[in-house]
Amino acid sequence: MDRRQVLAYRIAEHGLHRTARDVADLAVVRAGLQDSMRDTALLALAARLDGDVSLVDDERLVLAWTLRGAPHYHLRTDLPEVIRALVPLDDADALARMLWQRKELAATGLAASEVVFTAAAALRAVVKAPMTKGAVSTAVTKKLPPAFARWCRGCNATHIHEQLMRIATPHAGVRLVAGASPATLAPLEGRGRMRRTPDVAAATAVVESYLRLNGPASPGEAAEFAGTARAVVDKTWPADLASVRVEGKTRYLPSDRVAALENPPEPEVVRLLPPLDPFIQARDKALLVPDPACRKEVWKMLGNPGVLIADGDIAGTWRTKGSGAKLTFTVTAFDPLRPAVREEAEAEAERVAAARGFEKHAVSWVG
């Protein structure tokens, strides 16, 4: 398989042909739709569905810190299995999920899983009604050992480690209030007892979902997406997978998707995808954007742009600036674009502006 065939498969699997009629029909929603930056999830839906889209008012959706501790929208009916998938399989798994704060968690001197569930129990005791994140952090920190917290220069206060709080909240039965500012936490409706027993089948489903959406892929890429260690994914590696060669490397996807990979629809779509869109959450960045200079423009240390999809490839980046009722787009193409692509991209810009509530828009092209 060459990369263009893989990208054509992913464009279809991600729903970018706009064949779905409802949020619940989108595989990217069933897998969890990240919402870490302004309007990310909203614009991801606007790129995939016709008509008005709403996240805050859709009672079928719930927002929570889940995969990698990032905020994701999930179907309410799917969330219990997602939470089961997040129960650490062992201490190595719990430690890996701390990501950039592993050293801090290890410094507590306790087993990593015990740290997670101690924090979860404290959060569960505190969050009995909607509370701002700051208020929750203050109250939870008082209930935990000093090693669970750190001095934060930005907040000018000592509070629970950020990533620990994020990975503990789903186990505590705590969600985020969609659309609230500042960030607000609330108890999940009908939350049951806190589960501490690992669910290998649920964890395997997360890996399979990644391979289905972003395959063919490697175990290491799936582990990075799940926010855990490669050794953990080896324990939850799905059974019914096919191996294929992609650009000379062995990669995997569910066996029932091989036919779709071999004969994907023509990727004749033009889309403006927001930063952190599911399509660019695939971990094989060199496959998505082979040119290193272009890759640096897509994935920044801070402030990623959105990306332009055209002719079955990532063809450029885009940013916006709002002023009153007008949203101005700056679209930077990696290579010269056909006039028809520019025309379609400007129509997509109108869609993005409308989704964000702007009455007018303008597009400026670079390249």
CSV table of C-alpha atoms in Angstrom, one decimal:
chain,number,residue,atom,x,y,z
A,1,MET,CA,0.0,0.0,0.0
A,2,ASP,CA,1.2,3.5,-0.7
A,3,ARG,CA,0.5,6.5,1.5
A,4,ARG,CA,-2.1,8.0,-0.8
A,5,GLN,CA,-4.2,4.8,-0.7
A,6,VAL,CA,-3.9,4.9,3.1
A,7,LEU,CA,-5.0,8.5,3.3
A,8,ALA,CA,-7.9,7.8,1.0
A,9,TYR,CA,-9.1,5.0,3.3
A,10,ARG,CA,-8.7,7.3,6.4
A,11,ILE,CA,-10.6,10.2,4.7
A,12,ALA,CA,-13.5,7.8,4.2
A,13,GLU,CA,-13.3,6.2,7.6
A,14,HIS,CA,-13.2,9.6,9.3
A,15,GLY,CA,-16.5,10.6,7.7
A,16,LEU,CA,-15.0,13.4,5.6
A,17,HIS,CA,-17.2,12.5,2.6
A,18,ARG,CA,-20.2,13.7,4.7
A,19,THR,CA,-22.2,10.6,4.2
A,20,ALA,CA,-23.3,10.4,7.9
A,21,ARG,CA,-26.6,12.0,8.8
A,22,ASP,CA,-26.1,12.2,12.6
A,23,VAL,CA,-23.5,12.7,15.2
A,24,ALA,CA,-24.0,9.2,16.6
A,25,ASP,CA,-23.2,7.7,13.1
A,26,LEU,CA,-19.7,9.1,13.1
A,27,ALA,CA,-16.9,6.7,13.9
A,28,VAL,CA,-14.8,9.7,15.2
A,29,VAL,CA,-17.5,10.4,17.9
A,30,ARG,CA,-17.7,6.7,18.9
A,31,ALA,CA,-14.0,6.7,19.3
A,32,GLY,CA,-14.1,10.0,21.4
A,33,LEU,CA,-13.9,13.5,19.9
A,34,GLN,CA,-11.2,15.7,21.5
A,35,ASP,CA,-12.1,19.3,22.4
A,36,SER,CA,-8.8,20.7,23.7
A,37,MET,CA,-8.8,24.0,21.8
A,38,ARG,CA,-11.4,26.6,20.9
A,39,ASP,CA,-14.2,25.0,19.0
A,40,THR,CA,-12.1,21.9,18.0
A,41,ALA,CA,-14.9,19.4,18.4
A,42,LEU,CA,-17.5,21.7,16.8
A,43,LEU,CA,-15.5,22.3,13.7
A,44,ALA,CA,-14.6,18.7,13.4
A,45,LEU,CA,-18.3,17.9,13.2
A,46,ALA,CA,-18.9,20.8,10.8
A,47,ALA,CA,-16.3,19.2,8.5
A,48,ARG,CA,-18.3,15.9,8.5
A,49,LEU,CA,-22.0,16.8,8.8
A,50,ASP,CA,-24.3,19.0,6.8
A,51,GLY,CA,-26.6,21.4,8.6
A,52,ASP,CA,-26.3,22.9,12.0
A,53,VAL,CA,-24.3,21.0,14.6
A,54,SER,CA,-24.5,21.4,18.4
A,55,LEU,CA,-22.5,19.7,21.1
A,56,VAL,CA,-23.5,21.6,24.3
A,57,ASP,CA,-27.3,21.0,23.7
A,58,ASP,CA,-27.0,17.4,22.6
A,59,GLU,CA,-28.1,15.3,25.6
A,60,ARG,CA,-26.6,12.2,24.0
A,61,LEU,CA,-23.1,13.6,24.4
A,62,VAL,CA,-21.0,14.0,27.6
A,63,LEU,CA,-17.6,15.8,27.9
A,64,ALA,CA,-15.0,14.2,30.2
A,65,TRP,CA,-11.2,14.0,30.6
A,66,THR,CA,-10.5,10.5,29.1
A,67,LEU,CA,-7.9,9.5,26.6
A,68,ARG,CA,-4.5,10.9,27.5
A,69,GLY,CA,-6.3,13.0,30.1
A,70,ALA,CA,-7.6,15.3,27.3
A,71,PRO,CA,-11.2,16.5,27.2
A,72,HIS,CA,-13.3,14.3,24.8
A,73,TYR,CA,-16.9,14.2,23.9
A,74,HIS,CA,-18.4,10.7,24.0
A,75,LEU,CA,-21.8,9.3,23.5
A,76,ARG,CA,-23.3,9.0,27.0
A,77,THR,CA,-24.1,5.3,26.3
A,78,ASP,CA,-20.4,4.6,25.4
A,79,LEU,CA,-18.8,6.4,28.4
A,80,PRO,CA,-19.0,3.5,30.9
A,81,GLU,CA,-17.0,1.3,28.6
A,82,VAL,CA,-14.5,4.1,28.0
A,83,ILE,CA,-14.0,4.5,31.8
A,84,ARG,CA,-13.5,0.8,32.1
A,85,ALA,CA,-10.8,1.0,29.4
A,86,LEU,CA,-9.0,3.6,31.4
A,87,VAL,CA,-8.6,1.5,34.5
A,88,PRO,CA,-4.8,0.8,34.6
A,89,LEU,CA,-3.9,-2.7,33.8
A,90,ASP,CA,-1.0,-2.5,36.2
A,91,ASP,CA,1.3,0.1,37.8
A,92,ALA,CA,3.4,0.5,34.6
A,93,ASP,CA,0.2,1.4,32.8
A,94,ALA,CA,-0.8,3.9,35.5
A,95,LEU,CA,2.6,5.5,35.5
A,96,ALA,CA,2.6,5.8,31.7
A,97,ARG,CA,-0.7,7.6,31.7
A,98,MET,CA,0.8,10.4,33.8
A,99,LEU,CA,2.7,11.4,30.6
A,100,TRP,CA,4.9,14.5,31.4
A,101,GLN,CA,4.3,14.2,35.2
A,102,ARG,CA,5.6,10.6,35.7
A,103,LYS,CA,8.5,11.7,37.9
A,104,GLU,CA,6.1,13.6,40.2
A,105,LEU,CA,3.8,10.5,40.6
A,106,ALA,CA,6.8,8.2,41.1
A,107,ALA,CA,8.1,10.6,43.8
A,108,THR,CA,5.0,9.9,46.0
A,109,GLY,CA,6.6,6.6,47.0
A,110,LEU,CA,3.3,4.7,46.4
A,111,ALA,CA,2.2,2.3,43.7
A,112,ALA,CA,1.1,4.3,40.7
A,113,SER,CA,-2.3,2.7,40.6
A,114,GLU,CA,-2.8,3.5,44.3
A,115,VAL,CA,-2.0,7.2,43.6
A,116,VAL,CA,-4.6,7.3,40.8
A,117,PHE,CA,-7.4,5.8,42.9
A,118,THR,CA,-6.5,7.7,46.0
A,119,ALA,CA,-6.9,10.9,44.0
A,120,ALA,CA,-10.1,9.5,42.4
A,121,ALA,CA,-11.6,8.8,45.9
A,122,ALA,CA,-10.9,12.4,47.0
A,123,LEU,CA,-12.4,13.8,43.8
A,124,ARG,CA,-15.5,11.7,44.2
A,125,ALA,CA,-15.9,13.0,47.8
A,126,VAL,CA,-15.5,16.6,46.7
A,127,VAL,CA,-17.5,16.8,43.5
A,128,LYS,CA,-21.1,16.3,44.5
A,129,ALA,CA,-22.5,19.3,42.5
A,130,PRO,CA,-21.1,21.5,39.7
A,131,MET,CA,-17.9,23.2,40.8
A,132,THR,CA,-15.2,25.2,39.0
A,133,LYS,CA,-12.0,23.4,38.4
A,134,GLY,CA,-10.2,25.8,40.7
A,135,ALA,CA,-12.5,25.2,43.5
A,136,VAL,CA,-12.3,21.4,43.0
A,137,SER,CA,-8.5,21.5,42.9
A,138,THR,CA,-8.3,23.5,46.2
A,139,ALA,CA,-10.7,21.2,48.0
A,140,VAL,CA,-9.1,18.0,46.7
A,141,THR,CA,-5.5,19.1,47.5
A,142,LYS,CA,-6.5,19.5,51.1
A,143,LYS,CA,-7.6,15.8,51.2
A,144,LEU,CA,-4.5,14.4,49.7
A,145,PRO,CA,-0.9,13.8,50.9
A,146,PRO,CA,1.5,16.7,50.1
A,147,ALA,CA,3.4,14.6,47.5
A,148,PHE,CA,0.2,14.6,45.3
A,149,ALA,CA,0.5,18.4,44.8
A,150,ARG,CA,3.0,20.9,43.6
A,151,TRP,CA,3.5,24.7,43.7
A,152,CYS,CA,2.1,26.3,40.6
A,153,ARG,CA,3.6,29.7,39.7
A,154,GLY,CA,0.8,30.6,37.3
A,155,CYS,CA,-1.9,30.0,39.9
A,156,ASN,CA,0.3,31.2,42.8
A,157,ALA,CA,-1.0,28.2,44.8
A,158,THR,CA,-0.2,24.6,45.7
A,159,HIS,CA,-2.6,22.2,44.0
A,160,ILE,CA,-2.9,18.6,42.8
A,161,HIS,CA,-0.8,17.6,39.8
A,162,GLU,CA,-2.7,18.5,36.7
A,163,GLN,CA,-2.4,15.2,34.9
A,164,LEU,CA,-3.2,13.2,38.0
A,165,MET,CA,-6.4,15.2,38.4
A,166,ARG,CA,-7.3,14.6,34.8
A,167,ILE,CA,-6.7,10.8,34.7
A,168,ALA,CA,-8.4,10.4,38.1
A,169,THR,CA,-11.7,12.2,37.3
A,170,PRO,CA,-13.4,9.6,35.1
A,171,HIS,CA,-12.7,6.9,37.8
A,172,ALA,CA,-14.3,9.3,40.3
A,173,GLY,CA,-17.4,9.5,38.2
A,174,VAL,CA,-16.8,13.1,37.3
A,175,ARG,CA,-17.4,14.9,34.0
A,176,LEU,CA,-16.8,18.3,32.5
A,177,VAL,CA,-19.7,20.7,32.0
A,178,ALA,CA,-19.9,21.3,28.2
A,179,GLY,CA,-19.6,25.0,27.3
A,180,ALA,CA,-18.7,26.2,30.8
A,181,SER,CA,-16.1,28.9,31.4
A,182,PRO,CA,-14.1,28.6,33.5
A,183,ALA,CA,-13.8,24.8,33.3
A,184,THR,CA,-16.4,23.3,35.5
A,185,LEU,CA,-16.7,19.7,36.9
A,186,ALA,CA,-19.8,17.9,37.9
A,187,PRO,CA,-20.8,14.3,39.0
A,188,LEU,CA,-21.8,11.9,36.3
A,189,GLU,CA,-25.5,11.2,36.4
A,190,GLY,CA,-26.2,7.8,38.0
A,191,ARG,CA,-22.6,7.1,38.7
A,192,GLY,CA,-22.1,3.8,40.4
A,193,ARG,CA,-19.3,2.5,42.6
A,194,MET,CA,-15.7,3.2,41.6
A,195,ARG,CA,-14.2,0.4,39.6
A,196,ARG,CA,-10.6,-0.7,40.2
A,197,THR,CA,-10.6,-3.9,38.3
A,198,PRO,CA,-8.9,-3.7,34.9
A,199,ASP,CA,-11.1,-4.6,31.8
A,200,VAL,CA,-8.8,-6.0,29.1
A,201,ALA,CA,-11.6,-6.2,26.6
A,202,ALA,CA,-12.5,-2.6,27.0
A,203,ALA,CA,-8.8,-1.5,26.7
A,204,THR,CA,-8.5,-3.7,23.6
A,205,ALA,CA,-11.5,-1.9,22.1
A,206,VAL,CA,-9.7,1.4,22.3
A,207,VAL,CA,-6.7,0.0,20.4
A,208,GLU,CA,-9.0,-1.6,17.8
A,209,SER,CA,-10.8,1.7,17.3
A,210,TYR,CA,-7.6,3.5,16.6
A,211,LEU,CA,-6.5,0.9,14.1
A,212,ARG,CA,-9.9,1.0,12.4
A,213,LEU,CA,-9.8,4.8,12.1
A,214,ASN,CA,-6.1,5.4,11.5
A,215,GLY,CA,-4.9,2.1,10.2
A,216,PRO,CA,-2.9,0.5,9.1
A,217,ALA,CA,-0.8,1.4,12.1
A,218,SER,CA,1.8,0.0,14.5
A,219,PRO,CA,1.4,-1.0,18.2
A,220,GLY,CA,3.7,1.9,19.2
A,221,GLU,CA,1.4,4.4,17.4
A,222,ALA,CA,-1.7,2.9,19.1
A,223,ALA,CA,0.1,3.1,22.5
A,224,GLU,CA,0.9,6.8,22.0
A,225,PHE,CA,-2.7,7.5,21.1
A,226,ALA,CA,-4.0,5.7,24.1
A,227,GLY,CA,-1.5,7.5,26.3
A,228,THR,CA,0.1,4.3,27.7
A,229,ALA,CA,3.3,2.2,27.2
A,230,ARG,CA,3.9,0.0,24.2
A,231,ALA,CA,4.2,-3.0,26.6
A,232,VAL,CA,0.7,-2.3,27.8
A,233,VAL,CA,-0.7,-2.3,24.3
A,234,ASP,CA,1.0,-5.6,23.7
A,235,LYS,CA,-1.3,-7.0,26.4
A,236,THR,CA,-4.4,-5.5,24.7
A,237,TRP,CA,-3.5,-6.1,21.1
A,238,PRO,CA,-6.6,-7.2,19.1
A,239,ALA,CA,-6.7,-10.7,17.8
A,240,ASP,CA,-8.4,-10.4,14.4
A,241,LEU,CA,-6.0,-8.1,12.6
A,242,ALA,CA,-4.5,-8.2,9.1
A,243,SER,CA,-0.9,-7.1,8.5
A,244,VAL,CA,-0.1,-5.0,5.4
A,245,ARG,CA,3.0,-3.3,4.1
A,246,VAL,CA,2.8,0.5,4.0
A,247,GLU,CA,5.7,2.3,2.4
A,248,GLY,CA,7.8,-0.8,3.2
A,249,LYS,CA,6.8,-1.1,6.9
A,250,THR,CA,4.5,-3.7,8.4
A,251,ARG,CA,1.3,-2.2,9.8
A,252,TYR,CA,-2.0,-3.5,11.1
A,253,LEU,CA,-5.7,-2.9,10.8
A,254,PRO,CA,-8.9,-5.0,11.6
A,255,SER,CA,-9.3,-7.8,9.1
A,256,ASP,CA,-12.8,-6.6,8.1
A,257,ARG,CA,-11.4,-3.3,6.9
A,258,VAL,CA,-8.9,-4.8,4.4
A,259,ALA,CA,-11.4,-4.6,1.5
A,260,ALA,CA,-12.1,-1.0,2.3
A,261,LEU,CA,-8.4,-0.2,2.4
A,262,GLU,CA,-7.8,-2.0,-0.9
A,263,ASN,CA,-10.6,0.0,-2.7
A,264,PRO,CA,-11.3,3.3,-0.9
A,265,PRO,CA,-13.6,5.9,-2.4
A,266,GLU,CA,-11.9,8.6,-4.4
A,267,PRO,CA,-10.8,11.3,-1.9
A,268,GLU,CA,-12.2,14.2,-3.9
A,269,VAL,CA,-13.1,16.3,-0.9
A,270,VAL,CA,-11.8,19.7,0.2
A,271,ARG,CA,-12.1,20.3,4.0
A,272,LEU,CA,-10.8,22.7,6.5
A,273,LEU,CA,-10.0,20.6,9.6
A,274,PRO,CA,-9.4,22.3,13.0
A,275,PRO,CA,-6.3,21.9,15.2
A,276,LEU,CA,-6.4,18.5,16.9
A,277,ASP,CA,-9.0,17.1,14.5
A,278,PRO,CA,-9.2,13.3,14.7
A,279,PHE,CA,-7.6,13.0,11.2
A,280,ILE,CA,-4.4,14.7,12.3
A,281,GLN,CA,-4.4,12.8,15.6
A,282,ALA,CA,-2.9,9.8,13.9
A,283,ARG,CA,0.6,9.2,15.3
A,284,ASP,CA,2.4,8.5,12.0
A,285,LYS,CA,3.1,12.1,11.2
A,286,ALA,CA,5.7,11.3,8.6
A,287,LEU,CA,3.1,9.4,6.6
A,288,LEU,CA,0.5,12.1,6.9
A,289,VAL,CA,3.0,14.9,5.9
A,290,PRO,CA,6.2,13.5,4.4
A,291,ASP,CA,8.0,16.8,3.9
A,292,PRO,CA,9.8,17.7,7.2
A,293,ALA,CA,9.4,21.5,6.6
A,294,CYS,CA,5.7,21.1,6.0
A,295,ARG,CA,5.4,18.8,9.0
A,296,LYS,CA,6.8,21.5,11.2
A,297,GLU,CA,4.1,23.9,10.0
A,298,VAL,CA,1.3,21.4,10.9
A,299,TRP,CA,2.5,20.3,14.4
A,300,LYS,CA,3.9,23.3,16.4
A,301,MET,CA,5.2,23.3,19.9
A,302,LEU,CA,2.4,25.8,20.7
A,303,GLY,CA,-0.6,26.9,18.8
A,304,ASN,CA,-1.2,24.4,16.0
A,305,PRO,CA,-3.0,25.6,12.9
A,306,GLY,CA,-5.9,23.9,11.2
A,307,VAL,CA,-5.1,21.9,8.0
A,308,LEU,CA,-6.5,22.0,4.5
A,309,ILE,CA,-7.4,18.6,3.0
A,310,ALA,CA,-7.4,18.6,-0.8
A,311,ASP,CA,-6.8,16.1,-3.5
A,312,GLY,CA,-6.5,13.3,-0.9
A,313,ASP,CA,-3.7,14.9,1.0
A,314,ILE,CA,-2.9,17.5,3.6
A,315,ALA,CA,-2.3,20.5,1.2
A,316,GLY,CA,-1.8,23.4,3.6
A,317,THR,CA,-2.6,25.1,6.9
A,318,TRP,CA,-5.1,27.7,8.0
A,319,ARG,CA,-5.5,30.2,10.8
A,320,THR,CA,-8.3,32.7,11.7
A,321,LYS,CA,-8.6,36.1,13.3
A,322,GLY,CA,-12.0,37.4,14.5
A,323,SER,CA,-13.0,41.1,14.5
A,324,GLY,CA,-16.6,41.9,15.4
A,325,ALA,CA,-18.9,39.9,13.2
A,326,LYS,CA,-16.1,39.0,10.7
A,327,LEU,CA,-13.8,36.0,10.7
A,328,THR,CA,-10.7,36.3,8.5
A,329,PHE,CA,-8.9,33.2,7.3
A,330,THR,CA,-5.3,33.0,6.2
A,331,VAL,CA,-4.7,29.8,4.2
A,332,THR,CA,-1.2,28.7,3.4
A,333,ALA,CA,-0.8,26.2,0.6
A,334,PHE,CA,2.2,23.9,0.5
A,335,ASP,CA,2.0,23.8,-3.3
A,336,PRO,CA,0.0,25.7,-5.9
A,337,LEU,CA,-3.7,24.7,-5.8
A,338,ARG,CA,-6.1,24.4,-8.7
A,339,PRO,CA,-8.7,27.2,-8.9
A,340,ALA,CA,-11.5,24.7,-8.1
A,341,VAL,CA,-9.8,23.7,-4.9
A,342,ARG,CA,-9.5,27.3,-3.8
A,343,GLU,CA,-13.1,27.9,-4.6
A,344,GLU,CA,-14.2,24.8,-2.5
A,345,ALA,CA,-11.9,25.9,0.3
A,346,GLU,CA,-13.5,29.3,0.5
A,347,ALA,CA,-16.9,27.6,0.7
A,348,GLU,CA,-15.6,25.5,3.6
A,349,ALA,CA,-14.4,28.7,5.2
A,350,GLU,CA,-17.9,30.1,5.1
A,351,ARG,CA,-19.1,26.9,6.8
A,352,VAL,CA,-16.4,27.3,9.6
A,353,ALA,CA,-17.3,30.9,10.1
A,354,ALA,CA,-21.1,30.1,10.4
A,355,ALA,CA,-20.4,27.3,12.8
A,356,ARG,CA,-18.5,29.7,15.1
A,357,GLY,CA,-21.2,32.3,14.9
A,358,PHE,CA,-19.7,34.8,12.6
A,359,GLU,CA,-21.9,36.6,10.0
A,360,LYS,CA,-19.1,37.5,7.6
A,361,HIS,CA,-15.8,36.0,6.5
A,362,ALA,CA,-12.8,36.7,4.2
A,363,VAL,CA,-10.1,34.4,2.9
A,364,SER,CA,-6.5,35.5,2.3
A,365,TRP,CA,-4.2,33.0,0.5
A,366,VAL,CA,-0.5,32.5,1.0
A,367,GLY,CA,1.3,30.3,-1.6
